[in-house]
């Protein structure tokens, strides 16, 4: 069995008006734990993540999923915690290098669960098979709801596209107007992209198909001969 590893970068300071990232992590962890294949899904969390934390983690481990939870910037990269306890955006070139180095050895999905990250997700889709980001501002409650449903359905054995669509349906129900956008590498099918390996997903039972020539068992029919014409 293969365990899908998701790195959660909870990049926000402990104080101030930072997003409630501990709630997002808690909700995702609970959803995954109770999912059908939750035992094949592992969350590695870096709280108050600094840029150095990302570099050191990727030097030792390559996750299947990179999930960023925190703040974005309209024209820059996602914001990481700084050494003085504040936060600042990382450079886009540096982030591309980190993702680009991890992609060939196992990184398959990048989720930027923060404001204004859709353009960056579109770029990341040239490095990894699938990347997801938000076009505009997103309330914390909507970001948490998306992550909770998205990862629960991935851990249920759904494809990335199916899990994304289900999470977006929930967002529409609760009044979200800015939806996350899924981008994929040209030629890659997100509906065929699963985090749970096919060998670990048993085929659901179904009614076997009958061949066109099938005849139910029973006594043989009497041969039929045409009646001779009357003279």
mmCIF file of N, CA and C in Angstrom, residues 13-91:
data_model
loop_
_atom_site.group_PDB
_atom_site.id
_atom_site.type_symbol
_atom_site.label_atom_id
_atom_site.label_comp_id
_atom_site.label_asym_id
_atom_site.label_seq_id
_atom_site.Cartn_x
_atom_site.Cartn_y
_atom_site.Cartn_z
ATOM 1 N N UNK A 13 1.690 34.068 11.355
ATOM 2 C CA UNK A 13 2.176 34.293 12.718
ATOM 3 C C UNK A 13 1.149 33.832 13.746
ATOM 4 N N UNK A 14 1.614 33.655 14.965
ATOM 5 C CA UNK A 14 0.722 33.210 16.030
ATOM 6 C C UNK A 14 -0.203 34.327 16.496
ATOM 7 N N UNK A 15 0.252 35.561 16.426
ATOM 8 C CA UNK A 15 -0.531 36.673 16.954
ATOM 9 C C UNK A 15 -1.097 37.506 15.818
ATOM 10 N N UNK A 16 -1.851 38.518 16.206
ATOM 11 C CA UNK A 16 -2.407 39.415 15.205
ATOM 12 C C UNK A 16 -3.680 38.859 14.594
ATOM 13 N N UNK A 17 -4.026 39.400 13.423
ATOM 14 C CA UNK A 17 -5.265 39.020 12.752
ATOM 15 C C UNK A 17 -4.996 37.967 11.684
ATOM 16 N N UNK A 18 -4.156 37.031 12.005
ATOM 17 C CA UNK A 18 -3.825 35.969 11.060
ATOM 18 C C UNK A 18 -5.004 35.022 10.904
ATOM 19 N N UNK A 19 -5.122 34.366 9.746
ATOM 20 C CA UNK A 19 -6.201 33.395 9.559
ATOM 21 C C UNK A 19 -6.115 32.273 10.583
ATOM 22 N N UNK A 20 -7.257 31.704 10.899
ATOM 23 C CA UNK A 20 -7.308 30.619 11.885
ATOM 24 C C UNK A 20 -6.870 29.321 11.228
ATOM 25 N N UNK A 21 -5.576 29.190 10.985
ATOM 26 C CA UNK A 21 -5.075 28.042 10.238
ATOM 27 C C UNK A 21 -5.135 26.764 11.051
ATOM 28 N N UNK A 22 -5.104 26.883 12.372
ATOM 29 C CA UNK A 22 -5.223 25.673 13.183
ATOM 30 C C UNK A 22 -6.582 25.018 12.981
ATOM 31 N N UNK A 23 -7.612 25.835 12.716
ATOM 32 C CA UNK A 23 -8.937 25.276 12.454
ATOM 33 C C UNK A 23 -8.955 24.550 11.111
ATOM 34 N N UNK A 24 -8.294 25.117 10.113
ATOM 35 C CA UNK A 24 -8.239 24.455 8.811
ATOM 36 C C UNK A 24 -7.536 23.106 8.926
ATOM 37 N N UNK A 25 -6.411 23.087 9.628
ATOM 38 C CA UNK A 25 -5.687 21.822 9.797
ATOM 39 C C UNK A 25 -6.524 20.816 10.568
ATOM 40 N N UNK A 26 -7.188 21.266 11.622
ATOM 41 C CA UNK A 26 -8.013 20.364 12.428
ATOM 42 C C UNK A 26 -9.147 19.776 11.592
ATOM 43 N N UNK A 27 -9.826 20.625 10.818
ATOM 44 C CA UNK A 27 -10.949 20.144 10.008
ATOM 45 C C UNK A 27 -10.488 19.145 8.955
ATOM 46 N N UNK A 28 -9.371 19.442 8.307
ATOM 47 C CA UNK A 28 -8.857 18.532 7.282
ATOM 48 C C UNK A 28 -8.448 17.206 7.911
ATOM 49 N N UNK A 29 -7.780 17.277 9.054
ATOM 50 C CA UNK A 29 -7.338 16.047 9.717
ATOM 51 C C UNK A 29 -8.523 15.169 10.107
ATOM 52 N N UNK A 30 -9.562 15.767 10.629
ATOM 53 C CA UNK A 30 -10.747 15.000 11.005
ATOM 54 C C UNK A 30 -11.412 14.380 9.777
ATOM 55 N N UNK A 31 -11.524 15.147 8.715
ATOM 56 C CA UNK A 31 -12.169 14.640 7.506
ATOM 57 C C UNK A 31 -11.406 13.463 6.929
ATOM 58 N N UNK A 32 -10.097 13.588 6.878
ATOM 59 C CA UNK A 32 -9.277 12.521 6.308
ATOM 60 C C UNK A 32 -9.311 11.281 7.197
ATOM 61 N N UNK A 33 -9.264 11.494 8.508
ATOM 62 C CA UNK A 33 -9.229 10.364 9.439
ATOM 63 C C UNK A 33 -10.447 9.466 9.283
ATOM 64 N N UNK A 34 -11.603 10.062 9.049
ATOM 65 C CA UNK A 34 -12.844 9.289 8.974
ATOM 66 C C UNK A 34 -13.201 8.886 7.546
ATOM 67 N N UNK A 35 -12.344 9.179 6.586
ATOM 68 C CA UNK A 35 -12.609 8.798 5.201
ATOM 69 C C UNK A 35 -12.287 7.324 4.983
ATOM 70 N N UNK A 36 -12.768 6.797 3.885
ATOM 71 C CA UNK A 36 -12.631 5.368 3.590
ATOM 72 C C UNK A 36 -11.172 4.929 3.535
ATOM 73 N N UNK A 37 -10.333 5.753 2.899
ATOM 74 C CA UNK A 37 -8.918 5.409 2.776
ATOM 75 C C UNK A 37 -8.052 6.366 3.598
ATOM 76 N N UNK A 38 -8.602 6.832 4.711
ATOM 77 C CA UNK A 38 -7.860 7.754 5.557
ATOM 78 C C UNK A 38 -6.561 7.174 6.082
ATOM 79 N N UNK A 39 -6.507 5.859 6.226
ATOM 80 C CA UNK A 39 -5.281 5.216 6.718
ATOM 81 C C UNK A 39 -4.160 5.262 5.680
ATOM 82 N N UNK A 40 -4.495 5.650 4.449
ATOM 83 C CA UNK A 40 -3.488 5.769 3.392
ATOM 84 C C UNK A 40 -3.153 7.228 3.093
ATOM 85 N N UNK A 41 -3.545 8.125 3.990
ATOM 86 C CA UNK A 41 -3.359 9.564 3.779
ATOM 87 C C UNK A 41 -2.672 10.147 5.003
ATOM 88 N N UNK A 42 -1.549 10.805 4.795
ATOM 89 C CA UNK A 42 -0.787 11.365 5.917
ATOM 90 C C UNK A 42 -0.619 12.863 5.739
ATOM 91 N N UNK A 43 -0.903 13.609 6.796
ATOM 92 C CA UNK A 43 -0.718 15.056 6.799
ATOM 93 C C UNK A 43 0.525 15.408 7.602
ATOM 94 N N UNK A 44 1.463 16.087 6.968
ATOM 95 C CA UNK A 44 2.626 16.642 7.657
ATOM 96 C C UNK A 44 2.429 18.151 7.735
ATOM 97 N N UNK A 45 2.365 18.691 8.928
ATOM 98 C CA UNK A 45 2.037 20.105 9.122
ATOM 99 C C UNK A 45 3.260 20.861 9.620
ATOM 100 N N UNK A 46 3.529 22.002 8.986
ATOM 101 C CA UNK A 46 4.572 22.920 9.443
ATOM 102 C C UNK A 46 3.883 24.183 9.943
ATOM 103 N N UNK A 47 3.643 24.311 11.258
ATOM 104 C CA UNK A 47 2.969 25.502 11.783
ATOM 105 C C UNK A 47 3.896 26.708 11.766
ATOM 106 N N UNK A 48 3.287 27.897 11.612
ATOM 107 C CA UNK A 48 4.068 29.137 11.537
ATOM 108 C C UNK A 48 5.253 28.966 10.597
ATOM 109 N N UNK A 49 4.977 28.456 9.406
ATOM 110 C CA UNK A 49 6.031 28.035 8.477
ATOM 111 C C UNK A 49 6.836 29.212 7.943
ATOM 112 N N UNK A 50 8.137 29.044 7.983
ATOM 113 C CA UNK A 50 9.062 29.979 7.367
ATOM 114 C C UNK A 50 9.552 29.396 6.042
ATOM 115 N N UNK A 51 10.140 30.240 5.230
ATOM 116 C CA UNK A 51 10.674 29.767 3.952
ATOM 117 C C UNK A 51 11.723 28.681 4.177
ATOM 118 N N UNK A 52 12.512 28.836 5.230
ATOM 119 C CA UNK A 52 13.539 27.835 5.540
ATOM 120 C C UNK A 52 12.921 26.477 5.846
ATOM 121 N N UNK A 53 11.742 26.476 6.487
ATOM 122 C CA UNK A 53 11.078 25.211 6.818
ATOM 123 C C UNK A 53 10.713 24.437 5.560
ATOM 124 N N UNK A 54 10.237 25.145 4.549
ATOM 125 C CA UNK A 54 9.881 24.486 3.291
ATOM 126 C C UNK A 54 11.112 23.874 2.636
ATOM 127 N N UNK A 55 12.196 24.622 2.602
ATOM 128 C CA UNK A 55 13.423 24.131 1.969
ATOM 129 C C UNK A 55 13.947 22.898 2.695
ATOM 130 N N UNK A 56 13.975 22.946 4.020
ATOM 131 C CA UNK A 56 14.497 21.822 4.796
ATOM 132 C C UNK A 56 13.603 20.591 4.667
ATOM 133 N N UNK A 57 12.302 20.785 4.646
ATOM 134 C CA UNK A 57 11.396 19.642 4.505
ATOM 135 C C UNK A 57 11.592 18.970 3.155
ATOM 136 N N UNK A 58 11.621 19.757 2.082
ATOM 137 C CA UNK A 58 11.763 19.182 0.744
ATOM 138 C C UNK A 58 13.128 18.541 0.540
ATOM 139 N N UNK A 59 14.125 18.957 1.319
ATOM 140 C CA UNK A 59 15.435 18.324 1.218
ATOM 141 C C UNK A 59 15.418 16.911 1.794
ATOM 142 N N UNK A 60 14.481 16.650 2.719
ATOM 143 C CA UNK A 60 14.421 15.341 3.368
ATOM 144 C C UNK A 60 13.269 14.477 2.873
ATOM 145 N N UNK A 61 12.165 15.103 2.467
ATOM 146 C CA UNK A 61 10.953 14.368 2.089
ATOM 147 C C UNK A 61 10.301 15.050 0.900
ATOM 148 N N UNK A 62 9.769 14.245 -0.001
ATOM 149 C CA UNK A 62 9.014 14.792 -1.129
ATOM 150 C C UNK A 62 7.556 14.386 -0.961
ATOM 151 N N UNK A 63 6.658 15.341 -0.702
ATOM 152 C CA UNK A 63 5.247 14.988 -0.547
ATOM 153 C C UNK A 63 4.576 14.800 -1.904
ATOM 154 N N UNK A 64 3.423 14.163 -1.893
ATOM 155 C CA UNK A 64 2.615 14.070 -3.102
ATOM 156 C C UNK A 64 1.810 15.352 -3.320
ATOM 157 N N UNK A 65 1.494 16.033 -2.195
ATOM 158 C CA UNK A 65 0.688 17.255 -2.243
ATOM 159 C C UNK A 65 1.388 18.332 -1.431
ATOM 160 N N UNK A 66 1.410 19.541 -1.978
ATOM 161 C CA UNK A 66 1.892 20.714 -1.249
ATOM 162 C C UNK A 66 0.704 21.647 -1.067
ATOM 163 N N UNK A 67 0.288 21.828 0.189
ATOM 164 C CA UNK A 67 -0.888 22.651 0.499
ATOM 165 C C UNK A 67 -0.425 23.879 1.266
ATOM 166 N N UNK A 68 -0.651 25.056 0.689
ATOM 167 C CA UNK A 68 -0.304 26.305 1.364
ATOM 168 C C UNK A 68 -1.567 26.897 1.961
ATOM 169 N N UNK A 69 -1.521 27.183 3.258
ATOM 170 C CA UNK A 69 -2.633 27.820 3.958
ATOM 171 C C UNK A 69 -2.102 29.071 4.638
ATOM 172 N N UNK A 70 -2.596 30.220 4.232
ATOM 173 C CA UNK A 70 -2.113 31.464 4.801
ATOM 174 C C UNK A 70 -2.613 32.649 4.013
ATOM 175 N N UNK A 71 -1.744 33.611 3.799
ATOM 176 C CA UNK A 71 -2.111 34.821 3.077
ATOM 177 C C UNK A 71 -1.391 34.872 1.733
ATOM 178 N N UNK A 72 -2.080 35.407 0.740
ATOM 179 C CA UNK A 72 -1.463 35.677 -0.543
ATOM 180 C C UNK A 72 -1.290 37.169 -0.739
ATOM 181 N N UNK A 73 -0.669 37.548 -1.831
ATOM 182 C CA UNK A 73 -0.509 38.953 -2.192
ATOM 183 C C UNK A 73 -0.976 39.132 -3.628
ATOM 184 N N UNK A 74 -1.573 40.281 -3.958
ATOM 185 C CA UNK A 74 -2.137 40.458 -5.303
ATOM 186 C C UNK A 74 -1.127 40.283 -6.428
ATOM 187 N N UNK A 75 0.096 40.726 -6.226
ATOM 188 C CA UNK A 75 1.078 40.683 -7.310
ATOM 189 C C UNK A 75 2.352 39.946 -6.925
ATOM 190 N N UNK A 76 2.289 39.117 -5.910
ATOM 191 C CA UNK A 76 3.502 38.433 -5.479
ATOM 192 C C UNK A 76 3.227 37.026 -5.021
ATOM 193 N N UNK A 77 4.168 36.484 -4.272
ATOM 194 C CA UNK A 77 4.052 35.113 -3.814
ATOM 195 C C UNK A 77 3.302 35.012 -2.505
ATOM 196 N N UNK A 78 3.016 33.809 -2.050
ATOM 197 C CA UNK A 78 2.371 33.616 -0.750
ATOM 198 C C UNK A 78 3.278 34.091 0.378
ATOM 199 N N UNK A 79 2.651 34.489 1.465
ATOM 200 C CA UNK A 79 3.387 35.091 2.569
ATOM 201 C C UNK A 79 3.772 34.025 3.596
ATOM 202 N N UNK A 80 5.049 34.025 3.947
ATOM 203 C CA UNK A 80 5.567 33.115 4.970
ATOM 204 C C UNK A 80 5.938 33.922 6.213
ATOM 205 N N UNK A 81 6.065 33.229 7.333
ATOM 206 C CA UNK A 81 6.464 33.870 8.581
ATOM 207 C C UNK A 81 7.939 34.252 8.499
ATOM 208 N N UNK A 82 8.271 35.418 9.017
ATOM 209 C CA UNK A 82 9.651 35.895 9.017
ATOM 210 C C UNK A 82 10.285 35.669 10.391
ATOM 211 N N UNK A 83 11.593 35.861 10.462
ATOM 212 C CA UNK A 83 12.320 35.599 11.707
ATOM 213 C C UNK A 83 11.889 36.520 12.844
ATOM 214 N N UNK A 84 11.373 37.711 12.519
ATOM 215 C CA UNK A 84 10.952 38.641 13.567
ATOM 216 C C UNK A 84 9.500 38.430 13.990
ATOM 217 N N UNK A 85 8.867 37.369 13.480
ATOM 218 C CA UNK A 85 7.491 37.082 13.867
ATOM 219 C C UNK A 85 6.449 37.690 12.967
ATOM 220 N N UNK A 86 6.878 38.449 11.972
ATOM 221 C CA UNK A 86 5.936 39.014 11.015
ATOM 222 C C UNK A 86 5.709 38.068 9.857
ATOM 223 N N UNK A 87 5.364 38.621 8.706
ATOM 224 C CA UNK A 87 5.167 37.807 7.519
ATOM 225 C C UNK A 87 5.532 38.619 6.290
ATOM 226 N N UNK A 88 5.994 37.929 5.268
ATOM 227 C CA UNK A 88 6.401 38.588 4.030
ATOM 228 C C UNK A 88 6.296 37.581 2.891
ATOM 229 N N UNK A 89 6.015 38.063 1.672
ATOM 230 C CA UNK A 89 5.913 37.129 0.543
ATOM 231 C C UNK A 89 7.277 36.592 0.142
ATOM 232 N N UNK A 90 7.294 35.345 -0.281
ATOM 233 C CA UNK A 90 8.517 34.770 -0.837
ATOM 234 C C UNK A 90 8.592 35.138 -2.314
ATOM 235 N N UNK A 91 9.778 35.041 -2.881
ATOM 236 C CA UNK A 91 9.921 35.360 -4.298
ATOM 237 C C UNK A 91 9.320 34.244 -5.147
#
